[in-house]
Short mmCIF file of C-alpha atoms in Angstrom, two decimals:
data_model
loop_
_atom_site.label_atom_id
_atom_site.label_comp_id
_atom_site.label_asym_id
_atom_site.label_seq_id
_atom_site.Cartn_x
_atom_site.Cartn_y
_atom_site.Cartn_z
CA MET A 8 -56.40 34.92 -252.41
CA GLU A 9 -54.98 34.21 -248.99
CA SER A 10 -56.06 36.63 -246.26
CA ARG A 11 -53.40 38.67 -244.52
CA LEU A 12 -53.15 39.82 -240.93
CA PRO A 13 -54.79 43.20 -240.26
CA MET A 14 -52.43 46.07 -240.94
CA ASP A 15 -51.36 48.29 -238.07
CA PRO A 16 -51.49 51.90 -239.36
CA ARG A 17 -48.48 52.76 -237.18
CA MET A 18 -46.22 50.32 -239.04
CA ALA A 19 -43.50 52.05 -241.04
CA LEU A 20 -44.02 49.68 -243.98
CA ASN A 21 -47.74 50.40 -244.49
CA GLY A 22 -48.19 51.04 -248.21
CA ARG A 23 -44.46 51.38 -248.84
CA ARG A 24 -43.31 49.93 -252.17
CA ILE A 25 -40.45 47.54 -251.42
CA LEU A 26 -38.32 46.06 -254.16
CA VAL A 27 -37.29 42.44 -253.55
CA VAL A 28 -34.16 41.29 -255.38
CA GLU A 29 -33.62 37.59 -254.68
CA ASP A 30 -32.72 34.74 -257.02
CA GLU A 31 -33.85 31.88 -254.75
CA ALA A 32 -37.59 31.42 -255.33
CA LEU A 33 -38.40 30.01 -251.88
CA ILE A 34 -36.62 32.85 -250.08
CA ALA A 35 -38.29 35.40 -252.37
CA MET A 36 -41.72 33.95 -251.49
CA LEU A 37 -40.97 34.06 -247.75
CA VAL A 38 -39.78 37.66 -248.00
CA GLU A 39 -42.83 38.61 -250.05
CA ASP A 40 -45.19 37.04 -247.50
CA ALA A 41 -43.47 38.80 -244.58
CA LEU A 42 -43.61 42.17 -246.33
CA LEU A 43 -47.25 41.78 -247.33
CA ASP A 44 -48.12 40.84 -243.74
CA ALA A 45 -46.34 44.04 -242.63
CA GLY A 46 -48.51 46.12 -244.95
CA ALA A 47 -45.95 46.75 -247.68
CA GLU A 48 -46.53 46.61 -251.42
CA VAL A 49 -44.00 44.21 -252.96
CA VAL A 50 -42.25 45.17 -256.19
CA GLY A 51 -40.87 42.07 -257.88
CA PRO A 52 -39.31 39.83 -256.88
CA ALA A 53 -36.47 40.29 -259.36
CA ALA A 54 -34.06 37.39 -259.82
CA THR A 55 -31.49 39.28 -261.93
CA VAL A 56 -29.84 42.69 -261.98
CA GLU A 57 -31.58 43.45 -265.27
CA GLU A 58 -35.02 42.64 -263.84
CA ALA A 59 -34.37 44.78 -260.76
CA LEU A 60 -33.19 47.76 -262.81
CA ALA A 61 -36.24 47.42 -265.09
CA LEU A 62 -38.58 47.41 -262.08
CA MET A 63 -36.87 50.50 -260.72
CA ALA A 64 -37.28 52.23 -264.09
CA ASP A 65 -41.02 51.39 -264.12
CA GLY A 66 -41.82 53.09 -260.82
CA GLU A 67 -40.68 54.48 -257.54
CA VAL A 68 -39.64 52.20 -254.72
CA GLY A 69 -39.49 53.26 -251.09
CA ALA A 70 -37.04 50.60 -249.90
CA ALA A 71 -35.44 47.37 -251.05
CA VAL A 72 -34.27 43.95 -249.92
CA LEU A 73 -31.21 43.04 -251.94
CA ASP A 74 -29.40 39.72 -252.26
CA ILE A 75 -25.85 40.75 -253.21
CA ASN A 76 -25.12 37.58 -255.21
CA LEU A 77 -27.66 36.64 -257.88
CA ALA A 78 -26.58 33.31 -259.35
CA GLY A 79 -22.97 34.48 -259.47
CA GLN A 80 -23.73 38.02 -260.64
CA LEU A 81 -23.17 40.81 -258.12
CA SER A 82 -26.16 43.10 -257.66
CA THR A 83 -23.91 46.10 -257.02
CA PRO A 84 -25.46 48.12 -259.91
CA VAL A 85 -28.83 47.88 -258.12
CA ALA A 86 -27.29 48.91 -254.78
CA ASP A 87 -25.54 51.83 -256.50
CA LEU A 88 -28.79 53.07 -258.08
CA LEU A 89 -30.69 52.70 -254.79
CA ALA A 90 -28.00 54.70 -252.98
CA GLU A 91 -27.93 57.33 -255.74
CA ARG A 92 -31.71 57.79 -255.38
CA GLY A 93 -31.54 57.86 -251.57
CA VAL A 94 -33.65 54.69 -251.25
CA PRO A 95 -32.93 52.76 -248.03
CA PHE A 96 -32.11 49.09 -248.50
CA VAL A 97 -31.15 45.97 -246.61
CA VAL A 98 -28.66 43.45 -247.95
CA ALA A 99 -29.61 39.83 -247.32
CA THR A 100 -26.67 37.58 -248.03
CA GLY A 101 -24.88 34.44 -247.05
CA TYR A 102 -21.56 36.26 -247.41
CA GLY A 103 -21.91 38.82 -244.61
CA ALA A 104 -20.76 42.43 -244.76
CA ALA A 105 -17.40 41.34 -246.17
CA GLY A 106 -19.09 40.72 -249.52
CA LEU A 107 -20.19 44.36 -249.82
CA PRO A 108 -18.26 46.99 -251.75
CA GLU A 109 -16.59 49.56 -249.48
CA HIS A 110 -19.05 52.33 -250.36
CA HIS A 111 -22.01 50.21 -249.18
CA ARG A 112 -20.52 48.98 -245.90
CA GLY A 113 -22.90 51.13 -243.81
CA VAL A 114 -25.99 49.34 -245.17
CA PRO A 115 -27.76 46.93 -242.78
CA VAL A 116 -26.85 43.31 -243.55
CA LEU A 117 -28.90 40.26 -242.64
CA ALA A 118 -26.99 36.99 -242.81
CA LYS A 119 -28.88 34.13 -244.44
CA PRO A 120 -30.73 32.31 -243.10
CA TYR A 121 -32.57 35.08 -241.27
CA ASP A 122 -35.93 35.34 -239.56
CA PRO A 123 -38.46 37.24 -241.73
CA ARG A 124 -39.49 39.18 -238.61
CA GLU A 125 -35.91 40.43 -238.32
CA LEU A 126 -36.12 41.61 -241.94
CA VAL A 127 -39.36 43.51 -241.28
CA GLN A 128 -37.94 45.09 -238.10
CA THR A 129 -34.79 46.18 -239.94
CA LEU A 130 -36.83 47.70 -242.77
CA GLU A 131 -39.08 49.48 -240.29
CA GLN A 132 -35.98 50.97 -238.64
CA ILE A 133 -34.45 52.28 -241.86
CA CYS A 134 -37.81 53.45 -243.25
CA GLY A 135 -39.22 54.95 -240.07
#
């Protein structure tokens, strides 16, 4: 097991369960590493809407990183359930905010490719 950086107890992500919904394996691994380094517990990653919904049914999540396009399938049902439950989430997409449904336009969007540190900072802001 690879050792991680020491966790800062002041970090907003310490111990927070974060769902990762991403269909590109390399990006999912980078996101997972960044979140683990920030002290989060990673749920997933899920590569499909069905996997993400199943993970959400299995346990509580405190935040999520959501790719809006999963191999041509929109992950809107996941975004809708997160919003319904009041779970903060970040959309990571190559399509920008224009690809989001109107009712999710206020959600933070990170345009791919993004710096994993930017992802962690954005999650800390919405979770803090």
